PDB file of C-alpha atoms in Angstrom:
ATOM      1  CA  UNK A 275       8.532-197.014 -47.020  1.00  0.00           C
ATOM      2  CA  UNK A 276       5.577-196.661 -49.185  1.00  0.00           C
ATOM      3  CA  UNK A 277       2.505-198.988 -49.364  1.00  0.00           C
ATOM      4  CA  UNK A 278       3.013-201.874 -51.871  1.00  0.00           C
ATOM      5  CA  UNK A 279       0.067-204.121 -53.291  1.00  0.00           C
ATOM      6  CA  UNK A 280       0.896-206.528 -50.399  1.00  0.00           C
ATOM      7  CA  UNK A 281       0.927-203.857 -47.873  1.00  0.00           C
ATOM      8  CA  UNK A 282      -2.412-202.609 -49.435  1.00  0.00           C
ATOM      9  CA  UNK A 283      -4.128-206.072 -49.625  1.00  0.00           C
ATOM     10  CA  UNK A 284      -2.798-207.023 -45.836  1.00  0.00           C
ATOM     11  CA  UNK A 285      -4.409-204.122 -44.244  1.00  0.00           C
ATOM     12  CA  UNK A 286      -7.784-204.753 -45.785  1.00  0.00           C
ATOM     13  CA  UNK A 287      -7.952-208.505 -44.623  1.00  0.00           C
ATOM     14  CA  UNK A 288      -6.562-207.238 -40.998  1.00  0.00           C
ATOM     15  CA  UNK A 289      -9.376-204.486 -41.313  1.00  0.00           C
ATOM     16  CA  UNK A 290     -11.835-207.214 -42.035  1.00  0.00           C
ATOM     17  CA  UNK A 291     -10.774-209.739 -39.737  1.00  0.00           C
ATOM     18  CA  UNK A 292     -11.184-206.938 -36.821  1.00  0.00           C
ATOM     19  CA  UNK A 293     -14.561-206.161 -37.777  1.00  0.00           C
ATOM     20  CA  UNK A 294     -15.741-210.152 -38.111  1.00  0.00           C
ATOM     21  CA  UNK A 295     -14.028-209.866 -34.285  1.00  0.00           C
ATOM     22  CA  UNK A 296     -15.454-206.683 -33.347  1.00  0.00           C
ATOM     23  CA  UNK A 297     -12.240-205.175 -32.463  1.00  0.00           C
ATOM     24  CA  UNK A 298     -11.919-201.711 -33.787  1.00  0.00           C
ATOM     25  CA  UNK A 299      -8.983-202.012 -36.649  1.00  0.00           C
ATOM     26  CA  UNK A 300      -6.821-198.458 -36.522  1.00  0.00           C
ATOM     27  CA  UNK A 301      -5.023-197.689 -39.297  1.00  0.00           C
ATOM     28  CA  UNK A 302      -2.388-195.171 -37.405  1.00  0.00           C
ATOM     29  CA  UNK A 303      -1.878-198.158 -35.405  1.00  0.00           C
ATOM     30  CA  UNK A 304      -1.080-200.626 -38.236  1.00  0.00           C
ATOM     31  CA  UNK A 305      -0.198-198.636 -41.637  1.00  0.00           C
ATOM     32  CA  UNK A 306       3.045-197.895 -40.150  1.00  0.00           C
ATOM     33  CA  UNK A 307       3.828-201.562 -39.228  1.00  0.00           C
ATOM     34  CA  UNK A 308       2.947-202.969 -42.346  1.00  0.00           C
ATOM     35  CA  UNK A 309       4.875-200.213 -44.197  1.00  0.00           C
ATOM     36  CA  UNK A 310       8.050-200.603 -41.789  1.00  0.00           C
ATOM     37  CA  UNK A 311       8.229-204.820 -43.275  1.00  0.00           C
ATOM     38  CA  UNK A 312       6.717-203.609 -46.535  1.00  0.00           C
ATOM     39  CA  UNK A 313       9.004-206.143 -48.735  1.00  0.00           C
ATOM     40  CA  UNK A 314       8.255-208.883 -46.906  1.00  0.00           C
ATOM     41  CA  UNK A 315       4.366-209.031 -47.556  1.00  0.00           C
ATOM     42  CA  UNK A 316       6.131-209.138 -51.548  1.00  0.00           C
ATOM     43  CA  UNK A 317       8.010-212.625 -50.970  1.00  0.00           C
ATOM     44  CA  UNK A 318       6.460-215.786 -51.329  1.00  0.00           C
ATOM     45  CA  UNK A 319       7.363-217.867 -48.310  1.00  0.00           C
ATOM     46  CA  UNK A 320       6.289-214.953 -46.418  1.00  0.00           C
ATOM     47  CA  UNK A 321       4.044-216.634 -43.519  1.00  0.00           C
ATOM     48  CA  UNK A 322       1.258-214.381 -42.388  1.00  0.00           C
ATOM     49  CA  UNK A 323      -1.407-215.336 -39.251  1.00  0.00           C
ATOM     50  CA  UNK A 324      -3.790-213.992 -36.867  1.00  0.00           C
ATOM     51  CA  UNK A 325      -4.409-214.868 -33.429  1.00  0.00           C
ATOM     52  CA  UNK A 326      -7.567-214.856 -30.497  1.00  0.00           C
ATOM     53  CA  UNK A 327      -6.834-215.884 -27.194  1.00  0.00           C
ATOM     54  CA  UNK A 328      -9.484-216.350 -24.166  1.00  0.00           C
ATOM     55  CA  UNK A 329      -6.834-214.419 -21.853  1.00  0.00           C
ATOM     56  CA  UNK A 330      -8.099-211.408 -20.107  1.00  0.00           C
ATOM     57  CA  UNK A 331      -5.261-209.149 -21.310  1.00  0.00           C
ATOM     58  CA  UNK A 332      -6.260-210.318 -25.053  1.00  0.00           C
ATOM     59  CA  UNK A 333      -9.953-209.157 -24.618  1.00  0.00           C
ATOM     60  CA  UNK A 334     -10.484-206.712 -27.129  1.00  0.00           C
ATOM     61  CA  UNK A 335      -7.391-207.133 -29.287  1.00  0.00           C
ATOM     62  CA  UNK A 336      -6.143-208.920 -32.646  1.00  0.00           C
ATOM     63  CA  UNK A 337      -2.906-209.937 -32.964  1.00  0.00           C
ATOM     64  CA  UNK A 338      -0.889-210.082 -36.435  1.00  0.00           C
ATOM     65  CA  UNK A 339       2.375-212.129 -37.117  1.00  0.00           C
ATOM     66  CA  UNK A 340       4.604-212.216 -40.095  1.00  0.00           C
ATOM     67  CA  UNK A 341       7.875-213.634 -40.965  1.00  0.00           C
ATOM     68  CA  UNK A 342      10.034-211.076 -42.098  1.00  0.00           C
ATOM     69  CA  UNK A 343      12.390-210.726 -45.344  1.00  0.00           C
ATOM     70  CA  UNK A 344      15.373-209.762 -46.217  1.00  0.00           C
ATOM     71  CA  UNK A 345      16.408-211.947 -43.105  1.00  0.00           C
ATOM     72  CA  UNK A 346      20.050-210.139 -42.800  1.00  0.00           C
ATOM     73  CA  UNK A 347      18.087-207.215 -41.395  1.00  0.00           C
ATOM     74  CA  UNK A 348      17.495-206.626 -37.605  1.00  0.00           C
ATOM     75  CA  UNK A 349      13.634-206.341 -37.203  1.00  0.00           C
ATOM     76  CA  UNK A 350      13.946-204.891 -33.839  1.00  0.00           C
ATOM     77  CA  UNK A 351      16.402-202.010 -34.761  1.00  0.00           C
ATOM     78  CA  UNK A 352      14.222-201.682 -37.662  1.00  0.00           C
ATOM     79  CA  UNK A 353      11.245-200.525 -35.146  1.00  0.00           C
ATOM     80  CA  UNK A 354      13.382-198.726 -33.142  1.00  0.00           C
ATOM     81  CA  UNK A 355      14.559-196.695 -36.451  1.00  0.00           C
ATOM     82  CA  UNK A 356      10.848-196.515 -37.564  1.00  0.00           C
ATOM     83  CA  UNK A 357       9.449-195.117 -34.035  1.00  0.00           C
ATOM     84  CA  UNK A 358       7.077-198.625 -33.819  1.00  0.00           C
ATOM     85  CA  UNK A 359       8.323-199.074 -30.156  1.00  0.00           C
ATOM     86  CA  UNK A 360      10.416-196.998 -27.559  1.00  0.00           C
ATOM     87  CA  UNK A 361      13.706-197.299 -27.114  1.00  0.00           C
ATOM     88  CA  UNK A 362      14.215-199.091 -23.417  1.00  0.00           C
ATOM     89  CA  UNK A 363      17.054-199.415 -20.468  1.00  0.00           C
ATOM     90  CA  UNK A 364      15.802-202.616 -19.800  1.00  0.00           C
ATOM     91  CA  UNK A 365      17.455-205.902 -20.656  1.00  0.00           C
ATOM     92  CA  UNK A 366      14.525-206.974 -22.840  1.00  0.00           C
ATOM     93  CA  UNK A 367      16.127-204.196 -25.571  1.00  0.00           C
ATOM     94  CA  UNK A 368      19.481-205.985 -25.565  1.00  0.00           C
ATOM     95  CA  UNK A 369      18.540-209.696 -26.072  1.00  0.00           C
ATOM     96  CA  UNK A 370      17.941-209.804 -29.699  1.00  0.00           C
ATOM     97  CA  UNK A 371      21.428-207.947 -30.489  1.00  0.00           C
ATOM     98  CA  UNK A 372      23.235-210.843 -28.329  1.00  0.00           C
ATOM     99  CA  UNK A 373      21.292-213.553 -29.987  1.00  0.00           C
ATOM    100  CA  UNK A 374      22.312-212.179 -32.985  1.00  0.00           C
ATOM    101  CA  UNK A 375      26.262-212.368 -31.547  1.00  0.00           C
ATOM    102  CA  UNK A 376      26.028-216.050 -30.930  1.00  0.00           C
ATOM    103  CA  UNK A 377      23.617-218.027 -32.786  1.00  0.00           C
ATOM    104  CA  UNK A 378      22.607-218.938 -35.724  1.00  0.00           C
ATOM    105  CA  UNK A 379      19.553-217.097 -36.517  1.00  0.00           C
ATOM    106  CA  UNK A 380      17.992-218.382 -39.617  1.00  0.00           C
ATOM    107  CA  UNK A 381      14.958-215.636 -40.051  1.00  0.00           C
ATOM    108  CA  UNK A 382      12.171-213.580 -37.878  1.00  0.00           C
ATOM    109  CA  UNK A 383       8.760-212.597 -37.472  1.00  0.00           C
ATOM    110  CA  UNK A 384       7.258-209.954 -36.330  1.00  0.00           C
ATOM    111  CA  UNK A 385       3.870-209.779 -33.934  1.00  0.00           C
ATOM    112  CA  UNK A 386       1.504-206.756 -33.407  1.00  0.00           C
ATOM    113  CA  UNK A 387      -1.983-206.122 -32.099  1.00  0.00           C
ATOM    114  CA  UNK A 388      -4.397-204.000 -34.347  1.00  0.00           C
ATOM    115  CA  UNK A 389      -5.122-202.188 -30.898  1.00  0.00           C
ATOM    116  CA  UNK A 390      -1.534-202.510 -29.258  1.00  0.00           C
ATOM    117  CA  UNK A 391       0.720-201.997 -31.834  1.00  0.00           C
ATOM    118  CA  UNK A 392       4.206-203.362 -32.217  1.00  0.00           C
ATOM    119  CA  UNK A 393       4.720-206.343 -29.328  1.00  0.00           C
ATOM    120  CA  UNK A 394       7.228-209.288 -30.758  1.00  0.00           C
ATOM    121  CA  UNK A 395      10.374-210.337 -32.415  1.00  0.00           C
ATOM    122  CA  UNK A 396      10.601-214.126 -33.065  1.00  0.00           C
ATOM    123  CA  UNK A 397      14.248-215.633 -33.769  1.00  0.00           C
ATOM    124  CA  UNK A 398      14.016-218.834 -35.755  1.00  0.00           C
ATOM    125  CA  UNK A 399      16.595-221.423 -35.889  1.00  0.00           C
ATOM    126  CA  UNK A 400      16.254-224.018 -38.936  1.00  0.00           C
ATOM    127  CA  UNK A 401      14.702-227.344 -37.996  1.00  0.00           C
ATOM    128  CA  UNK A 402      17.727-228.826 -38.527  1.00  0.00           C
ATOM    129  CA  UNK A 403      19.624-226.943 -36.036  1.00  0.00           C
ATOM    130  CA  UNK A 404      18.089-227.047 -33.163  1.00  0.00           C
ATOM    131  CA  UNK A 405      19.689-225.184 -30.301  1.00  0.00           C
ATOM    132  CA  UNK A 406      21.065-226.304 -26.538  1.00  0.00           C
ATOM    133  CA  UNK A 407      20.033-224.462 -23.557  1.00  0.00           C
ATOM    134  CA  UNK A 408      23.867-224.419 -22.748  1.00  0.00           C
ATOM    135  CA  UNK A 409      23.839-221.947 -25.968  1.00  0.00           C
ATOM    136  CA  UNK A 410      21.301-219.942 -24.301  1.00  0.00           C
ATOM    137  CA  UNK A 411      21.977-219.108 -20.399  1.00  0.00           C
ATOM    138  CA  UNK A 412      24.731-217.281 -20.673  1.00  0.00           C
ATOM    139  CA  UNK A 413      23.951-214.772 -22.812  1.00  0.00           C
ATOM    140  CA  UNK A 414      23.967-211.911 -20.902  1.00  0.00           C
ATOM    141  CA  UNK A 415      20.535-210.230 -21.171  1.00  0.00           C
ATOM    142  CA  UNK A 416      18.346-213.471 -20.887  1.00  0.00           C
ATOM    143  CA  UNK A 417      16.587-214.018 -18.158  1.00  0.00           C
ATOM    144  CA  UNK A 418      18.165-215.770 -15.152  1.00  0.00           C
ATOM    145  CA  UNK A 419      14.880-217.549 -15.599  1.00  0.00           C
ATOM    146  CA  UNK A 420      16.277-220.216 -18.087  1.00  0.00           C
ATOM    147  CA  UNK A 421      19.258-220.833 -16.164  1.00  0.00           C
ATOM    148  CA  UNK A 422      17.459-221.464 -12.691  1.00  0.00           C
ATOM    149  CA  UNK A 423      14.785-224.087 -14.884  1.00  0.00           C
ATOM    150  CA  UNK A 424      17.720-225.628 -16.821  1.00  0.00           C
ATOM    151  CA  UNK A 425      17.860-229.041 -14.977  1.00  0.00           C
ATOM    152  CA  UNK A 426      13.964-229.003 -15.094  1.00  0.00           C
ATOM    153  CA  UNK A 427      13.915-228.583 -18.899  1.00  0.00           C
ATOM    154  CA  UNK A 428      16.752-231.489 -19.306  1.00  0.00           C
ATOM    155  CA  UNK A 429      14.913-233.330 -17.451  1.00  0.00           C
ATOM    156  CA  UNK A 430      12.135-233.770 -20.014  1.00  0.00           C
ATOM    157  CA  UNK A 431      14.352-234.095 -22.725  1.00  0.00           C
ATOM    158  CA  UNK A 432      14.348-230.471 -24.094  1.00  0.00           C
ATOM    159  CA  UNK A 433      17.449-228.756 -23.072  1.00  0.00           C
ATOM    160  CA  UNK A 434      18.831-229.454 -26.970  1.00  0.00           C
ATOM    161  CA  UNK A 435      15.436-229.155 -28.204  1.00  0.00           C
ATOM    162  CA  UNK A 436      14.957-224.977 -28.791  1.00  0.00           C
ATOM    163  CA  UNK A 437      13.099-223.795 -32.361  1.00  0.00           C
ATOM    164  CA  UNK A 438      12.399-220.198 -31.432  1.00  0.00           C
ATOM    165  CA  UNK A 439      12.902-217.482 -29.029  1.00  0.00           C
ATOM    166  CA  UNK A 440       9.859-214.941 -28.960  1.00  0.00           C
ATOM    167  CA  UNK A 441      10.911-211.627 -26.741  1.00  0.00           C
ATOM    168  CA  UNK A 442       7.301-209.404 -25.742  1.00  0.00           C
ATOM    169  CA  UNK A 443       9.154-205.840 -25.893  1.00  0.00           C
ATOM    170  CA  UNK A 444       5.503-204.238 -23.770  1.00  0.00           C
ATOM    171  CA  UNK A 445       5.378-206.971 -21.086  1.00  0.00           C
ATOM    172  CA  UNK A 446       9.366-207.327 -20.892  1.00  0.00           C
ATOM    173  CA  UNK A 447       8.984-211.532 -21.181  1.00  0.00           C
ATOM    174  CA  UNK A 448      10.516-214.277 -23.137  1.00  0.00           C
ATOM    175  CA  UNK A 449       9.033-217.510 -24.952  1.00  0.00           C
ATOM    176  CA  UNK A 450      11.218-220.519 -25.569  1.00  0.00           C
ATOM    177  CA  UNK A 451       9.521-222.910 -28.024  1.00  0.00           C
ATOM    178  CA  UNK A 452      10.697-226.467 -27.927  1.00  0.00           C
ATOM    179  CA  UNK A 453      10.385-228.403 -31.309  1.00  0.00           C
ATOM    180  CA  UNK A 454      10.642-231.878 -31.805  1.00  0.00           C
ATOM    181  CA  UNK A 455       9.346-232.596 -28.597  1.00  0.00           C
ATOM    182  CA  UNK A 456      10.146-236.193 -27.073  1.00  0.00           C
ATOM    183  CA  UNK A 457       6.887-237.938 -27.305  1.00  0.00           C
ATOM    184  CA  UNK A 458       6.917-238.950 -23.202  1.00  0.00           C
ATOM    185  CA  UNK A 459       6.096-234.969 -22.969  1.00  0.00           C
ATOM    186  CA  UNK A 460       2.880-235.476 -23.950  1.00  0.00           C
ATOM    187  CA  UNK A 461       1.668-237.993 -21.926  1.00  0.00           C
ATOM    188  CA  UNK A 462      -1.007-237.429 -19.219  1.00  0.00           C
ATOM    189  CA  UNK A 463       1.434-238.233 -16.429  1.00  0.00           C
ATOM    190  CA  UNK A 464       3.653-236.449 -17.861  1.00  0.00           C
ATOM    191  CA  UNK A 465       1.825-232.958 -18.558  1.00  0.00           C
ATOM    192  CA  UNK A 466       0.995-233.361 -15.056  1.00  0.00           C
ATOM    193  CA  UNK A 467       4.365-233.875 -13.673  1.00  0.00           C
ATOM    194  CA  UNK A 468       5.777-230.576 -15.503  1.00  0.00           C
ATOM    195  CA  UNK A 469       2.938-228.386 -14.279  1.00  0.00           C
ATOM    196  CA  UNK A 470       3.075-229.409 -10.701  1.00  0.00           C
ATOM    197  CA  UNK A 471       6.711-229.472 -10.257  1.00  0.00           C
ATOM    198  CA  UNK A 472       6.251-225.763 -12.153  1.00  0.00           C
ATOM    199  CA  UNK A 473       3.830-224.481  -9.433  1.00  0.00           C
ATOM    200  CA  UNK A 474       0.654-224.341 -11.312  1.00  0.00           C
ATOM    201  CA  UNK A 475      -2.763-225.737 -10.368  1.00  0.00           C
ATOM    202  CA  UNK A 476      -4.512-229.201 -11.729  1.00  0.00           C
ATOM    203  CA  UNK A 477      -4.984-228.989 -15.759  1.00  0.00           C
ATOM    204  CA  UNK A 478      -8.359-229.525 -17.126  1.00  0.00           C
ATOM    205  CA  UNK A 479      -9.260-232.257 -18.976  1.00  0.00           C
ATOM    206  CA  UNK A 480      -9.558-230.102 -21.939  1.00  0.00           C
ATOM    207  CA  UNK A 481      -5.973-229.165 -21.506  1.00  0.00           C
ATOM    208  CA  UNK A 482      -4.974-232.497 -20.722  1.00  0.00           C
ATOM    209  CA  UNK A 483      -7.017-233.866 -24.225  1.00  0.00           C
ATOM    210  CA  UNK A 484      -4.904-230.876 -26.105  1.00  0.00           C
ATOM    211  CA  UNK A 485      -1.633-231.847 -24.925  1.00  0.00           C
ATOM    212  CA  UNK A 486      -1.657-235.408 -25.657  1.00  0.00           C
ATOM    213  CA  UNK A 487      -2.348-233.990 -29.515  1.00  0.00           C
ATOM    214  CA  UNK A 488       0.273-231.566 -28.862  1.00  0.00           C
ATOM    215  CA  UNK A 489       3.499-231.168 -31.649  1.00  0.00           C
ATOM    216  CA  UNK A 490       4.965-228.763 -29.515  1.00  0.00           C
ATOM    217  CA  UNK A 491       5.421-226.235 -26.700  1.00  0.00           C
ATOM    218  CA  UNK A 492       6.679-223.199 -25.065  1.00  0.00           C
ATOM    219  CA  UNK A 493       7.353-221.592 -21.700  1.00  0.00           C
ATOM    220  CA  UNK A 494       7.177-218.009 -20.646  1.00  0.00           C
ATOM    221  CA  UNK A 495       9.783-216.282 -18.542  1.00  0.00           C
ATOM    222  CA  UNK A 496      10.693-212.872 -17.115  1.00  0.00           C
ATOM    223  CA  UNK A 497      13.152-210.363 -15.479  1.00  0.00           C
ATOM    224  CA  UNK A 498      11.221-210.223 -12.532  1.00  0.00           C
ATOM    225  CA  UNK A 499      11.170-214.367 -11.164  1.00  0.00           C
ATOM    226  CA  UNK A 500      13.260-217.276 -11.584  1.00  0.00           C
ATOM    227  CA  UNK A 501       9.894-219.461 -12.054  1.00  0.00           C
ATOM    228  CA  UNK A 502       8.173-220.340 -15.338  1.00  0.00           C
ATOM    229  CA  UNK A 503       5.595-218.015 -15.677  1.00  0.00           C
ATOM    230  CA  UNK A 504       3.669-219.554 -18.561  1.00  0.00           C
ATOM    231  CA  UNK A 505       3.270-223.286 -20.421  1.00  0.00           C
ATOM    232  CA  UNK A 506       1.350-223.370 -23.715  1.00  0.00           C
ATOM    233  CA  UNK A 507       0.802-226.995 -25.678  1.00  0.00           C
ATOM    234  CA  UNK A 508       0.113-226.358 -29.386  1.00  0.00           C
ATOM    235  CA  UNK A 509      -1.819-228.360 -31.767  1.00  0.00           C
ATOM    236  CA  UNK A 510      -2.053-228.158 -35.445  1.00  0.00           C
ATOM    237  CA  UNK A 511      -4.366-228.640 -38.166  1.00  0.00           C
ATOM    238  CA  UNK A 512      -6.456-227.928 -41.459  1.00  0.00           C
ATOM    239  CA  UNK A 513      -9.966-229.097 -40.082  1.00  0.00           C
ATOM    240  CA  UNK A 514     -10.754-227.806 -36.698  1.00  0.00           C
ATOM    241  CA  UNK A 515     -13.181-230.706 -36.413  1.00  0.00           C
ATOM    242  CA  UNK A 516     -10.420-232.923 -35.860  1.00  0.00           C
ATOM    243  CA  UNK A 517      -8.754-231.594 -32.604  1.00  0.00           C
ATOM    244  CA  UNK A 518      -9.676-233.223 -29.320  1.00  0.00           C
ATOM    245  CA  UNK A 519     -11.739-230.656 -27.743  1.00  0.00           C
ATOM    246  CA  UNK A 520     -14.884-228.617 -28.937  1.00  0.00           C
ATOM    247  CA  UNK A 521     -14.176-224.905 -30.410  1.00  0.00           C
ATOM    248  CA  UNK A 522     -15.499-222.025 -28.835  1.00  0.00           C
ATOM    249  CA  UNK A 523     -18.684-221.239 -31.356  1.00  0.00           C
ATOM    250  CA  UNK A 524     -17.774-217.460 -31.695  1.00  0.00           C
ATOM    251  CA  UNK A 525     -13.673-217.499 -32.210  1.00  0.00           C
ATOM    252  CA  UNK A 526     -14.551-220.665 -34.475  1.00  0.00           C
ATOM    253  CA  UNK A 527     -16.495-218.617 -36.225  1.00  0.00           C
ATOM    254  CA  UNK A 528     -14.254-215.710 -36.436  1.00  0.00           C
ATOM    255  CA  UNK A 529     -11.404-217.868 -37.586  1.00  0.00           C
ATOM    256  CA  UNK A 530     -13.297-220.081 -40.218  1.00  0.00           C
ATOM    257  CA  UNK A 531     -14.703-216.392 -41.542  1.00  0.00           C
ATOM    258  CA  UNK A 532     -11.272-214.794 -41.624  1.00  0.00           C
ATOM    259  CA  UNK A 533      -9.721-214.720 -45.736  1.00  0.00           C
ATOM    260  CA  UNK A 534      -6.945-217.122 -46.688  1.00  0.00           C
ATOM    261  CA  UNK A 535      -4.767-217.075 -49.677  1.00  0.00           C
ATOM    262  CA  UNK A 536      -4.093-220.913 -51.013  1.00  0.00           C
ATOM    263  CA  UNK A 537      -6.243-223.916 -51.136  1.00  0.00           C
ATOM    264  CA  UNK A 538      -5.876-225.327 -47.400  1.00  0.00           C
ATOM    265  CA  UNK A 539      -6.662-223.530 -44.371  1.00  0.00           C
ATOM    266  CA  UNK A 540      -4.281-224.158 -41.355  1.00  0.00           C
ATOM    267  CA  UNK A 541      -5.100-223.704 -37.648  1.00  0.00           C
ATOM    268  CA  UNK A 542      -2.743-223.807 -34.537  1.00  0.00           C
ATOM    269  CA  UNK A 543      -4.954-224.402 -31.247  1.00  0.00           C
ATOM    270  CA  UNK A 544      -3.132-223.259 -28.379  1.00  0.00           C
ATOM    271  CA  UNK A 545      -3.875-224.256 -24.034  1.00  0.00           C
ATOM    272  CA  UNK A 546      -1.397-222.527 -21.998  1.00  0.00           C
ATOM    273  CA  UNK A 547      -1.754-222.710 -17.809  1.00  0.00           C
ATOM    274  CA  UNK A 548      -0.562-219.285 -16.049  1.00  0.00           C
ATOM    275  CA  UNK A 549      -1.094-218.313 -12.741  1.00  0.00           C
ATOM    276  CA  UNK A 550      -4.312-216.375 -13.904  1.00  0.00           C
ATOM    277  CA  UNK A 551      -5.279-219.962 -14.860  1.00  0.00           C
ATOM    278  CA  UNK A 552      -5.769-221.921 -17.990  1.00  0.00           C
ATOM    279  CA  UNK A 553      -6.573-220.415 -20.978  1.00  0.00           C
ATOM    280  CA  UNK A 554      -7.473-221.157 -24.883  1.00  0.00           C
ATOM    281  CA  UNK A 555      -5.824-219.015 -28.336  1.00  0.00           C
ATOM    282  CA  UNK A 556      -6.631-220.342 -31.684  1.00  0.00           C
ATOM    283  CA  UNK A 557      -4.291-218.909 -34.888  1.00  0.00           C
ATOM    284  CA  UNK A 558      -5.226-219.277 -38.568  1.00  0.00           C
ATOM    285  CA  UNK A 559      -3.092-218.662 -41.133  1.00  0.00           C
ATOM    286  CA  UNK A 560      -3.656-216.057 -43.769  1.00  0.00           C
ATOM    287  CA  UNK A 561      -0.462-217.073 -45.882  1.00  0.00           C
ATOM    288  CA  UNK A 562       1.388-220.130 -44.814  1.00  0.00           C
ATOM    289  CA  UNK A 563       4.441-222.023 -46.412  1.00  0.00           C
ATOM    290  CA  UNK A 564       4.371-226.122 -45.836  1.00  0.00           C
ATOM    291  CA  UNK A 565       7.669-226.612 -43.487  1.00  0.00           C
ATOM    292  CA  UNK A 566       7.545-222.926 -42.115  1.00  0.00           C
ATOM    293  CA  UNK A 567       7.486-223.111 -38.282  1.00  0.00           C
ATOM    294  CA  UNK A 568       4.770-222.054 -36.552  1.00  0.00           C
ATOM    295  CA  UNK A 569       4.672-218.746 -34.216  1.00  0.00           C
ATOM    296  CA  UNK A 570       2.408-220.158 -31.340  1.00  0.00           C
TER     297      UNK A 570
END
């Protein structure tokens, strides 16, 4: 596909956003990406947003996300077709195909590092169609992960509660975002309860302040354990003096220096406890729609 104005103009901002990072930006890396969705970067409600995390795996690395348009088209075969990502044996190449055979997807996004190239497909239901975890663990390539947490997640009031399904094609994982969160979730007792009972250590403060401002959040799971291998708590605004906590003074400054398109800037502030610890990712949004769900 050949490079379009929006193509054109996206990989200059993603080129300067690497530098204000001081992540080296290569273009054999991201040209093809951005030329593979080309005609979405054209379409107005086209959300586009960069990411930092504190994580040692992110060290050194910028990630991209996009919705994608038309939304009839499968992104992932799409990659496959367009030699973005390898073709695998593993289950984590089936699951988007039997999503597809059973739900109703409304549209994707796609997420890439400037360093690591192609990484995610996001399925997003509509807001007003929710999905139930009954929906969900039987599908044959998901991860026995969702099934053996079910009664934990209905528990809390989220097994009717699922927004998005993220699937990491290099690290063979699955996110399950909950949306409209019951409020109880976010309470201090709470928080705690759900990380304990999921076998991680004490939360910070920090992550405890985060969560109570949380409007969402998502687990992690694999092939490779029946436990949850990840919880993030996302918070969301226009004036990152508002949230809870203090900003790292470098990624604030990366993300405040970062071009936008439109008149408001929007953040997403991210915690998530793993069993390398607790750690911090901040998103701003290049091109955002009001009502578009959010990727983190």
């Amino acid at each position: 596909m050949s490079e379009t104005a929006g193509v054109a103009e996206l990989y200059a901002t993603i080129e300067e956003a690497a530098r204000l990072l001081g992540v080296t930006c290569s273009r054999e890396t991201v040209a093809p990406i951005l030329s593979t969705y080309g005609d979405a970067f054209e379409h107005d409600a086209t959300v586009v947003a960069f990411r930092v995390a504190t994580a040692k795996r992110h060290i050194g690395e910028l990630d991209c996300r996009f919705t994608t348009h038309p939304t009839h088209r499968d992104p992932y075969a799409f990659a496959l077709s367009n030699g973005l990502t390898p073709k695998t044996g593993h289950p984590v190449g089936s699951l988007l195909f039997d999503l597809q055979g059973g739900l109703p997807i409304d549209s994707y996004g796609i997420d890439f590092g400037v360093v690591g190239g192609f990484k995610k497909v996001y399925s997003f239901f509509t807001p007003d169609d929710l999905q139930k975890l009954s929906s969900l663990v039987d599908i044959p390539s998901m991860p026995r992960a969702l099934a053996a947490n079910a009664d934990f997640f209905a528990r809390y009031g989220l097994d009717d509660r699922v927004g998005v399904i993220g699937i990491d094609y290099p690290h063979h994982t699955v996110n399950v975002y909950f949306n409209d969160v019951p409020a109880e979730c976010f309470e201090t007792s709470a928080i705690r309860a759900m990380l304990a009972e999921s076998g991680f250590t004490e939360p910070s403060e920090q992550m405890l302040k985060l969560g109570q401002a949380a409007f969402g959040l998502y687990v992690t799971l694999s092939w490779d354990s029946p436990r949850i291998e990840r919880i993030c708590y996302a918070v969301t605004t226009t004036d990152l003096q508002t949230l809870p906590v203090r900003i790292d003074p470098e990624i604030e400054k990366f993300v405040t220096g970062v071009p936008h398109s439109g008149a408001d800037r929007k953040f997403v502030y991210g915690v998530a406890l793993a069993p390398e610890g607790e750690y911090y990712k901040l998103e701003t949004h290049y091109k955002w729609t009001p009502g578009a769900m959010d990727f983190i």
